[in-house]
mmCIF file of C-alpha atoms in Angstrom:
data_model
loop_
_atom_site.group_PDB
_atom_site.id
_atom_site.type_symbol
_atom_site.label_atom_id
_atom_site.label_comp_id
_atom_site.label_asym_id
_atom_site.label_seq_id
_atom_site.Cartn_x
_atom_site.Cartn_y
_atom_site.Cartn_z
ATOM 1 C CA MET A 218 -44.344 -58.006 -9.534
ATOM 2 C CA ASP A 219 -42.770 -61.302 -10.661
ATOM 3 C CA ASN A 220 -41.825 -63.351 -7.594
ATOM 4 C CA THR A 221 -40.826 -66.463 -9.605
ATOM 5 C CA LEU A 222 -37.538 -67.967 -8.598
ATOM 6 C CA HIS A 223 -35.127 -68.642 -11.441
ATOM 7 C CA THR A 224 -32.442 -71.295 -11.521
ATOM 8 C CA PRO A 225 -28.878 -70.312 -12.413
ATOM 9 C CA LYS A 226 -29.316 -71.934 -15.788
ATOM 10 C CA GLU A 227 -32.402 -69.876 -16.551
ATOM 11 C CA MET A 228 -30.599 -66.716 -15.392
ATOM 12 C CA THR A 229 -27.685 -67.515 -17.677
ATOM 13 C CA GLN A 230 -30.035 -67.835 -20.618
ATOM 14 C CA LYS A 231 -31.382 -64.348 -19.945
ATOM 15 C CA LEU A 232 -27.938 -62.774 -20.427
ATOM 16 C CA VAL A 233 -27.490 -61.163 -23.800
ATOM 17 C CA PHE A 234 -23.945 -60.772 -25.050
ATOM 18 C CA VAL A 235 -23.147 -57.676 -26.989
ATOM 19 C CA GLU A 236 -20.267 -57.810 -29.403
ATOM 20 C CA ASP A 237 -17.320 -55.731 -28.427
ATOM 21 C CA LYS A 238 -17.208 -52.219 -29.807
ATOM 22 C CA GLU A 239 -14.331 -49.807 -29.759
ATOM 23 C CA LEU A 240 -14.782 -47.351 -26.954
ATOM 24 C CA LEU A 241 -13.733 -43.808 -27.723
ATOM 25 C CA ILE A 242 -12.183 -42.117 -24.718
ATOM 26 C CA GLU A 243 -11.935 -38.377 -24.843
ATOM 27 C CA GLU A 244 -8.930 -37.087 -23.038
ATOM 28 C CA SER A 245 -8.887 -33.632 -21.553
ATOM 29 C CA ILE A 246 -5.433 -32.155 -21.463
ATOM 30 C CA TYR A 247 -4.969 -29.539 -18.804
ATOM 31 C CA LYS A 248 -2.067 -27.171 -19.224
ATOM 32 C CA GLU A 249 -0.776 -25.791 -15.958
ATOM 33 C CA ASP A 250 0.113 -22.102 -16.011
ATOM 34 C CA PRO A 251 3.238 -20.813 -14.265
ATOM 35 C CA GLN A 252 2.801 -19.953 -10.610
ATOM 36 C CA TRP A 253 3.278 -16.204 -11.176
ATOM 37 C CA LYS A 254 0.565 -16.255 -13.851
ATOM 38 C CA GLN A 255 -1.840 -18.067 -11.530
ATOM 39 C CA MET A 256 -1.104 -15.503 -8.824
ATOM 40 C CA LEU A 257 -1.775 -12.584 -11.184
ATOM 41 C CA GLY A 258 -5.026 -14.244 -12.217
ATOM 42 C CA ARG A 259 -6.180 -14.518 -8.611
ATOM 43 C CA VAL A 260 -5.234 -10.898 -7.956
ATOM 44 C CA ALA A 261 -7.059 -9.774 -11.106
ATOM 45 C CA ARG A 262 -10.247 -11.494 -9.948
ATOM 46 C CA ASN A 263 -10.201 -9.360 -6.800
ATOM 47 C CA LYS A 264 -11.840 -6.112 -7.932
ATOM 48 C CA GLY A 265 -10.703 -4.237 -4.844
ATOM 49 C CA SER A 266 -7.027 -5.033 -5.430
ATOM 50 C CA VAL A 267 -7.293 -4.047 -9.108
ATOM 51 C CA ILE A 268 -8.850 -0.714 -8.189
ATOM 52 C CA GLY A 269 -6.214 -0.171 -5.502
ATOM 53 C CA PHE A 270 -3.391 -0.988 -7.933
ATOM 54 C CA PHE A 271 -4.598 1.427 -10.617
ATOM 55 C CA MET A 272 -5.200 4.166 -8.048
ATOM 56 C CA ILE A 273 -1.611 3.770 -6.797
ATOM 57 C CA ILE A 274 -0.335 3.983 -10.387
ATOM 58 C CA LEU A 275 -2.487 7.061 -11.049
ATOM 59 C CA ILE A 276 -1.403 8.842 -7.868
ATOM 60 C CA SER A 277 2.244 7.944 -8.501
ATOM 61 C CA GLY A 278 2.020 9.339 -12.034
ATOM 62 C CA LEU A 279 0.469 12.575 -10.789
ATOM 63 C CA ALA A 280 3.116 12.839 -8.072
ATOM 64 C CA ILE A 281 5.847 12.549 -10.707
ATOM 65 C CA PHE A 282 4.398 14.710 -13.477
ATOM 66 C CA GLY A 283 1.881 16.908 -11.644
ATOM 67 C CA PRO A 284 4.358 19.558 -10.456
ATOM 68 C CA MET A 285 5.842 19.672 -13.970
ATOM 69 C CA ILE A 286 2.584 20.499 -15.757
ATOM 70 C CA SER A 287 1.220 23.017 -13.257
ATOM 71 C CA GLY A 288 3.531 25.841 -14.291
ATOM 72 C CA TYR A 289 4.293 26.771 -10.669
ATOM 73 C CA GLU A 290 6.982 25.909 -8.139
ATOM 74 C CA TYR A 291 5.993 24.289 -4.851
ATOM 75 C CA ASP A 292 7.544 27.164 -2.846
ATOM 76 C CA GLN A 293 6.574 29.989 -5.191
ATOM 77 C CA GLN A 294 4.630 32.748 -3.418
ATOM 78 C CA ILE A 295 2.693 34.852 -5.917
ATOM 79 C CA THR A 296 1.639 38.270 -4.704
ATOM 80 C CA GLY A 297 -2.065 38.879 -5.276
ATOM 81 C CA HIS A 298 -2.903 35.161 -5.600
ATOM 82 C CA GLU A 299 -3.545 34.559 -1.912
ATOM 83 C CA SER A 300 -6.502 32.314 -0.987
ATOM 84 C CA MET A 301 -7.842 31.818 -4.517
ATOM 85 C CA ALA A 302 -10.516 29.174 -5.097
ATOM 86 C CA PRO A 303 -9.978 26.292 -7.549
ATOM 87 C CA ARG A 304 -10.342 27.080 -11.227
ATOM 88 C CA ILE A 305 -10.141 24.318 -13.847
ATOM 89 C CA PRO A 306 -10.340 24.756 -17.641
ATOM 90 C CA VAL A 307 -13.454 23.364 -19.371
ATOM 91 C CA LEU A 308 -15.183 22.688 -16.040
ATOM 92 C CA GLU A 309 -15.475 26.432 -15.465
ATOM 93 C CA ASN A 310 -17.790 26.608 -18.486
ATOM 94 C CA LEU A 311 -20.154 24.244 -16.642
ATOM 95 C CA GLY A 312 -20.394 26.594 -13.682
ATOM 96 C CA ILE A 313 -18.185 24.484 -11.384
ATOM 97 C CA PHE A 314 -14.586 25.126 -10.359
ATOM 98 C CA ASP A 315 -14.747 28.559 -11.956
ATOM 99 C CA GLY A 316 -12.855 30.341 -9.194
ATOM 100 C CA SER A 317 -15.912 31.470 -7.269
ATOM 101 C CA GLU A 318 -16.283 30.940 -3.547
ATOM 102 C CA THR A 319 -18.914 31.890 -1.009
ATOM 103 C CA LEU A 320 -17.706 33.877 1.975
ATOM 104 C CA LYS A 321 -19.738 34.335 5.121
ATOM 105 C CA THR A 322 -19.873 37.888 6.422
ATOM 106 C CA SER A 323 -21.674 39.613 9.259
ATOM 107 C CA THR A 324 -24.402 40.697 6.828
ATOM 108 C CA GLY A 325 -24.800 37.349 5.055
ATOM 109 C CA GLU A 326 -23.075 35.415 2.289
ATOM 110 C CA LEU A 327 -20.947 36.996 -0.419
ATOM 111 C CA VAL A 328 -19.874 35.306 -3.676
ATOM 112 C CA VAL A 329 -16.336 36.318 -4.614
ATOM 113 C CA ASN A 330 -14.223 35.482 -7.663
ATOM 114 C CA LYS A 331 -10.697 36.848 -7.287
ATOM 115 C CA TYR A 332 -9.756 35.838 -10.809
ATOM 116 C CA GLU A 333 -12.074 38.548 -12.197
ATOM 117 C CA THR A 334 -10.352 41.308 -10.201
ATOM 118 C CA LEU A 335 -6.845 40.039 -11.004
ATOM 119 C CA ALA A 336 -4.890 41.669 -13.833
ATOM 120 C CA GLY A 337 -4.711 39.062 -16.599
ATOM 121 C CA GLY A 338 -6.848 36.757 -14.486
ATOM 122 C CA GLU A 339 -8.602 35.266 -17.505
ATOM 123 C CA ASP A 340 -5.445 33.240 -18.247
ATOM 124 C CA VAL A 341 -4.698 32.247 -14.631
ATOM 125 C CA TYR A 342 -5.657 28.772 -13.407
ATOM 126 C CA HIS A 343 -5.056 27.143 -10.045
ATOM 127 C CA TRP A 344 -6.627 23.693 -10.245
ATOM 128 C CA PHE A 345 -6.703 23.179 -6.481
ATOM 129 C CA GLY A 346 -6.624 26.865 -5.584
ATOM 130 C CA THR A 347 -3.919 28.630 -3.568
ATOM 131 C CA ASP A 348 -3.077 28.886 0.116
ATOM 132 C CA VAL A 349 -2.899 32.008 2.282
ATOM 133 C CA LEU A 350 0.623 32.749 0.976
ATOM 134 C CA GLY A 351 -0.335 32.499 -2.695
ATOM 135 C CA ARG A 352 1.284 29.107 -3.328
ATOM 136 C CA ASP A 353 -0.330 26.764 -5.834
ATOM 137 C CA LEU A 354 -1.989 23.891 -3.959
ATOM 138 C CA PHE A 355 -1.991 21.555 -6.975
ATOM 139 C CA THR A 356 1.809 21.645 -7.092
ATOM 140 C CA ARG A 357 2.219 21.414 -3.330
ATOM 141 C CA THR A 358 -0.225 18.505 -3.035
ATOM 142 C CA TRP A 359 1.654 16.340 -5.523
ATOM 143 C CA MET A 360 5.012 17.337 -4.056
ATOM 144 C CA GLY A 361 3.654 16.189 -0.698
ATOM 145 C CA THR A 362 2.513 12.939 -2.289
ATOM 146 C CA ARG A 363 6.098 12.294 -3.343
ATOM 147 C CA ILE A 364 7.078 12.372 0.325
ATOM 148 C CA SER A 365 4.347 9.862 1.204
ATOM 149 C CA LEU A 366 5.428 7.509 -1.601
ATOM 150 C CA TYR A 367 9.036 7.830 -0.452
ATOM 151 C CA ILE A 368 7.940 6.862 3.068
ATOM 152 C CA ALA A 369 6.111 3.848 1.582
ATOM 153 C CA LEU A 370 9.302 2.771 -0.196
ATOM 154 C CA VAL A 371 11.344 3.210 2.981
ATOM 155 C CA ALA A 372 8.825 1.129 4.936
ATOM 156 C CA VAL A 373 9.125 -1.769 2.468
ATOM 157 C CA ILE A 374 12.935 -1.661 2.410
ATOM 158 C CA VAL A 375 13.166 -1.510 6.209
ATOM 159 C CA ASP A 376 10.703 -4.378 6.602
ATOM 160 C CA VAL A 377 12.557 -6.591 4.142
ATOM 161 C CA LEU A 378 16.155 -5.804 5.086
ATOM 162 C CA ILE A 379 15.882 -5.384 8.857
ATOM 163 C CA GLY A 380 12.642 -6.960 10.049
ATOM 164 C CA MET A 381 12.813 -10.093 7.912
ATOM 165 C CA THR A 382 16.480 -10.774 8.649
ATOM 166 C CA TYR A 383 16.157 -10.104 12.393
ATOM 167 C CA GLY A 384 13.116 -12.349 12.762
ATOM 168 C CA MET A 385 14.557 -15.203 10.721
ATOM 169 C CA VAL A 386 17.841 -15.232 12.641
ATOM 170 C CA SER A 387 16.037 -15.093 15.983
ATOM 171 C CA GLY A 388 13.680 -17.936 15.089
ATOM 172 C CA TYR A 389 16.330 -20.128 13.465
ATOM 173 C CA TYR A 390 18.875 -20.199 16.284
ATOM 174 C CA GLY A 391 16.388 -20.110 19.170
ATOM 175 C CA GLY A 392 17.544 -20.644 22.747
ATOM 176 C CA VAL A 393 19.704 -17.925 24.274
ATOM 177 C CA VAL A 394 20.069 -16.065 20.975
ATOM 178 C CA ASP A 395 16.312 -15.894 20.494
ATOM 179 C CA ASN A 396 15.758 -14.852 24.116
ATOM 180 C CA VAL A 397 18.273 -11.981 23.929
ATOM 181 C CA MET A 398 17.005 -10.756 20.558
ATOM 182 C CA GLN A 399 13.375 -10.807 21.645
ATOM 183 C CA ARG A 400 14.074 -8.948 24.905
ATOM 184 C CA THR A 401 15.928 -6.314 22.883
ATOM 185 C CA LEU A 402 12.948 -6.115 20.546
ATOM 186 C CA GLU A 403 10.603 -5.537 23.459
ATOM 187 C CA ILE A 404 12.760 -2.677 24.736
ATOM 188 C CA ILE A 405 12.759 -0.993 21.310
ATOM 189 C CA ASN A 406 9.029 -1.546 20.930
ATOM 190 C CA GLY A 407 8.430 0.027 24.339
ATOM 191 C CA ILE A 408 9.752 3.399 23.143
ATOM 192 C CA PRO A 409 6.980 5.421 21.407
ATOM 193 C CA SER A 410 7.743 6.554 17.862
ATOM 194 C CA LEU A 411 6.968 10.135 18.823
ATOM 195 C CA VAL A 412 9.740 10.053 21.458
ATOM 196 C CA VAL A 413 12.178 8.552 18.940
ATOM 197 C CA VAL A 414 11.436 11.260 16.374
ATOM 198 C CA THR A 415 11.703 14.010 19.005
ATOM 199 C CA LEU A 416 15.119 12.750 20.115
ATOM 200 C CA LEU A 417 16.295 12.525 16.505
ATOM 201 C CA ILE A 418 15.141 16.085 15.836
ATOM 202 C CA ILE A 419 17.129 17.268 18.882
ATOM 203 C CA ILE A 420 20.241 15.507 17.577
ATOM 204 C CA LEU A 421 19.658 16.121 13.868
ATOM 205 C CA LYS A 422 17.843 18.844 11.979
ATOM 206 C CA PRO A 423 14.078 18.432 11.458
ATOM 207 C CA GLY A 424 13.446 16.905 8.078
ATOM 208 C CA LEU A 425 13.091 13.812 5.991
ATOM 209 C CA LEU A 426 16.226 12.208 7.419
ATOM 210 C CA SER A 427 14.833 12.246 10.961
ATOM 211 C CA ILE A 428 11.560 10.629 9.884
ATOM 212 C CA THR A 429 13.409 8.038 7.787
ATOM 213 C CA LEU A 430 15.600 7.071 10.742
ATOM 214 C CA ALA A 431 12.558 6.913 13.030
ATOM 215 C CA ILE A 432 10.861 4.446 10.676
ATOM 216 C CA ALA A 433 14.104 2.484 10.343
ATOM 217 C CA ILE A 434 14.391 2.205 14.140
ATOM 218 C CA THR A 435 10.849 1.103 14.999
ATOM 219 C CA GLY A 436 9.024 0.275 11.754
ATOM 220 C CA TRP A 437 10.329 -3.275 11.312
ATOM 221 C CA ILE A 438 9.156 -4.801 14.596
ATOM 222 C CA GLY A 439 5.902 -6.257 13.273
ATOM 223 C CA MET A 440 7.647 -7.828 10.292
ATOM 224 C CA SER A 441 10.312 -9.425 12.506
ATOM 225 C CA ARG A 442 7.659 -11.155 14.599
ATOM 226 C CA ILE A 443 5.983 -12.618 11.524
ATOM 227 C CA ALA A 444 9.345 -13.806 10.150
ATOM 228 C CA ARG A 445 10.281 -15.363 13.497
ATOM 229 C CA ALA A 446 6.968 -17.216 13.812
ATOM 230 C CA SER A 447 7.282 -18.561 10.257
ATOM 231 C CA MET A 448 10.853 -19.689 10.888
ATOM 232 C CA LEU A 449 9.894 -21.495 14.096
ATOM 233 C CA LYS A 450 7.178 -23.299 12.166
ATOM 234 C CA LEU A 451 9.323 -24.400 9.224
ATOM 235 C CA LYS A 452 12.843 -24.934 10.571
ATOM 236 C CA GLY A 453 11.996 -28.512 11.604
ATOM 237 C CA SER A 454 10.522 -29.462 8.215
ATOM 238 C CA GLU A 455 11.801 -32.429 6.257
ATOM 239 C CA TYR A 456 13.299 -30.373 3.434
ATOM 240 C CA VAL A 457 15.266 -28.300 5.975
ATOM 241 C CA LEU A 458 16.613 -31.466 7.605
ATOM 242 C CA ALA A 459 17.477 -32.816 4.153
ATOM 243 C CA ALA A 460 19.351 -29.627 3.254
ATOM 244 C CA ARG A 461 21.300 -29.774 6.516
ATOM 245 C CA THR A 462 22.153 -33.432 5.820
ATOM 246 C CA MET A 463 23.455 -32.427 2.376
ATOM 247 C CA GLY A 464 25.868 -29.992 4.040
ATOM 248 C CA ALA A 465 24.022 -26.676 3.695
ATOM 249 C CA ASN A 466 25.137 -23.997 6.161
ATOM 250 C CA ASP A 467 22.858 -21.787 8.246
ATOM 251 C CA LEU A 468 22.656 -18.918 5.751
ATOM 252 C CA GLN A 469 21.812 -21.279 2.899
ATOM 253 C CA ILE A 470 19.070 -22.922 4.936
ATOM 254 C CA MET A 471 17.568 -19.588 5.990
ATOM 255 C CA PHE A 472 17.697 -17.745 2.687
ATOM 256 C CA LYS A 473 17.571 -20.537 0.106
ATOM 257 C CA GLU A 474 15.328 -23.118 1.769
ATOM 258 C CA VAL A 475 13.021 -21.325 4.209
ATOM 259 C CA LEU A 476 12.763 -17.796 2.748
ATOM 260 C CA PRO A 477 11.150 -18.810 -0.589
ATOM 261 C CA ASN A 478 8.409 -20.587 1.373
ATOM 262 C CA ILE A 479 7.575 -17.616 3.589
ATOM 263 C CA PHE A 480 8.330 -14.723 1.239
ATOM 264 C CA SER A 481 4.701 -14.371 0.177
ATOM 265 C CA GLN A 482 3.605 -13.885 3.788
ATOM 266 C CA LEU A 483 6.374 -11.350 4.387
ATOM 267 C CA LEU A 484 5.448 -9.453 1.215
ATOM 268 C CA ILE A 485 1.819 -9.255 2.300
ATOM 269 C CA MET A 486 2.696 -7.990 5.769
ATOM 270 C CA SER A 487 5.060 -5.451 4.227
ATOM 271 C CA MET A 488 2.237 -4.123 2.048
ATOM 272 C CA PHE A 489 -0.003 -3.799 5.089
ATOM 273 C CA SER A 490 2.719 -1.803 6.889
ATOM 274 C CA ILE A 491 2.840 0.867 4.166
ATOM 275 C CA PRO A 492 -0.406 2.688 5.163
ATOM 276 C CA SER A 493 0.776 2.724 8.774
ATOM 277 C CA ALA A 494 4.099 4.319 7.783
ATOM 278 C CA ILE A 495 2.347 6.913 5.606
ATOM 279 C CA PHE A 496 -0.017 7.784 8.432
ATOM 280 C CA THR A 497 2.892 8.060 10.885
ATOM 281 C CA GLU A 498 4.630 10.608 8.664
ATOM 282 C CA ALA A 499 1.389 12.541 8.159
ATOM 283 C CA PHE A 500 0.729 12.580 11.910
ATOM 284 C CA LEU A 501 4.238 13.795 12.720
ATOM 285 C CA ALA A 502 3.936 16.531 10.103
ATOM 286 C CA PHE A 503 0.502 17.485 11.440
ATOM 287 C CA VAL A 504 1.831 18.017 14.969
ATOM 288 C CA GLY A 505 4.693 20.103 13.603
ATOM 289 C CA ILE A 506 7.741 17.828 13.793
ATOM 290 C CA GLY A 507 7.786 16.607 10.226
ATOM 291 C CA ILE A 508 9.024 18.122 6.975
ATOM 292 C CA PRO A 509 10.192 21.731 7.512
ATOM 293 C CA VAL A 510 8.762 24.567 5.418
ATOM 294 C CA PRO A 511 8.735 25.398 2.562
ATOM 295 C CA MET A 512 8.858 21.685 1.734
ATOM 296 C CA ALA A 513 5.446 20.055 1.717
ATOM 297 C CA SER A 514 4.050 16.700 2.749
ATOM 298 C CA LEU A 515 0.427 15.666 2.901
ATOM 299 C CA GLY A 516 0.508 15.911 6.690
ATOM 300 C CA SER A 517 2.060 19.369 6.711
ATOM 301 C CA LEU A 518 -0.455 20.581 4.106
ATOM 302 C CA ILE A 519 -3.321 19.347 6.270
ATOM 303 C CA SER A 520 -1.758 21.046 9.291
ATOM 304 C CA GLU A 521 -1.235 24.355 7.484
ATOM 305 C CA ASN A 522 -4.632 24.512 5.824
ATOM 306 C CA PHE A 523 -6.562 23.263 8.851
ATOM 307 C CA LYS A 524 -6.469 26.834 10.177
ATOM 308 C CA SER A 525 -8.465 27.998 7.137
ATOM 309 C CA LEU A 526 -11.049 25.211 7.341
ATOM 310 C CA THR A 527 -13.949 27.487 8.314
ATOM 311 C CA THR A 528 -13.137 30.226 5.767
ATOM 312 C CA HIS A 529 -11.521 28.456 2.805
ATOM 313 C CA PHE A 530 -12.381 24.755 3.195
ATOM 314 C CA TYR A 531 -11.114 23.893 -0.308
ATOM 315 C CA MET A 532 -7.510 24.242 0.907
ATOM 316 C CA ILE A 533 -7.659 21.121 3.075
ATOM 317 C CA VAL A 534 -9.705 18.923 0.733
ATOM 318 C CA PRO A 535 -6.985 17.880 -1.813
ATOM 319 C CA PRO A 536 -4.342 16.612 0.664
ATOM 320 C CA VAL A 537 -6.986 14.857 2.780
ATOM 321 C CA LEU A 538 -8.475 13.094 -0.267
ATOM 322 C CA VAL A 539 -5.092 12.077 -1.695
ATOM 323 C CA LEU A 540 -3.907 10.772 1.693
ATOM 324 C CA GLY A 541 -7.112 8.815 2.266
ATOM 325 C CA ILE A 542 -7.200 7.332 -1.246
ATOM 326 C CA LEU A 543 -3.508 6.400 -1.094
ATOM 327 C CA MET A 544 -3.838 4.571 2.230
ATOM 328 C CA LEU A 545 -7.044 2.835 1.126
ATOM 329 C CA SER A 546 -5.466 1.754 -2.172
ATOM 330 C CA PHE A 547 -2.488 0.132 -0.443
ATOM 331 C CA ASN A 548 -4.848 -1.672 1.925
ATOM 332 C CA LEU A 549 -6.977 -2.958 -0.969
ATOM 333 C CA LEU A 550 -3.898 -4.121 -2.878
ATOM 334 C CA ALA A 551 -2.469 -5.833 0.197
ATOM 335 C CA ASP A 552 -5.787 -7.581 0.798
ATOM 336 C CA GLY A 553 -5.831 -8.873 -2.789
ATOM 337 C CA LEU A 554 -2.236 -10.102 -2.515
ATOM 338 C CA ARG A 555 -3.095 -11.896 0.707
ATOM 339 C CA ASP A 556 -5.955 -13.746 -0.952
ATOM 340 C CA ALA A 557 -3.820 -14.627 -3.982
ATOM 341 C CA LEU A 558 -0.553 -15.631 -2.295
ATOM 342 C CA ASP A 559 -1.627 -17.060 1.043
ATOM 343 C CA PRO A 560 -5.379 -17.444 1.664
ATOM 344 C CA THR A 561 -4.628 -18.983 5.083
ATOM 345 C CA LEU A 562 -3.623 -15.532 6.364
ATOM 346 C CA LYS A 563 -7.325 -14.627 6.412
ATOM 347 C CA GLU A 564 -7.501 -16.604 9.616
ATOM 348 C CA VAL A 565 -4.636 -14.658 11.233
#
């Protein structure tokens, strides 16, 4: 190692000057995509949300067109077609879904195919089988799915129109207004949904209207709390103060300034409320205070066919699977939207 000390003059002589050369600078131009396109990209990268979205589309399509292609009416009782096992074209050639079922008797098991003993049975197909009254379960399952999708739509509308507005008004004005509105909310929340539906059925006839009103009365409470918390957080922001200084009134501040900044959170919470609303309708139908016969919902189908679980288990399988897949799909889609629109909600 050279430990020799060099004078400044000697150090200057060691410098080698290089003639100037043109430096080529490569510029990378980044094009920013619109916000909606970025959001769709984040949702698309979530495999669970993509699967949930396509399952919802598939189930919705079957709910719309399924009863049309079955060839049967949802309330049509066909004499001689009672308790028939599923039979599906093409698959019957593979030895599955060929109309055969195994019945347990006192002497053992007996394989029965009612299509073979039915006059003209070679041209009869019930894809999901029939119930004890001879009604086609394929048609009734997709008619019941329509009810569940209607309940999902009602849940979203109620959340947005009632819950969002109530929570934003309560959080914006605060003070006495907020105190009165929140105490009223606690009173409504203290009444069980089952009691509300029972009272509505006493006043009105049992049916879809009673369930719709029950959801409209109690289904928006969770959304209102989220909207109120978001409003309390943002109403003191600089852009809100600037809008008030510019002469904006209360409605303009709430719905033009604050709402666009919290709408993603409200949309996510609304999506999470859909499975709960669907389950509520199914539960009410299961306990016998839902859609009246001969109309069908997934809950009423499960309730009706539960009695035949030990003898004809295939009757309960379609509505249970459709209900489970539908609720899971909405949860998966809501989870993907949460990650795409507001990742901070993971911590909530």
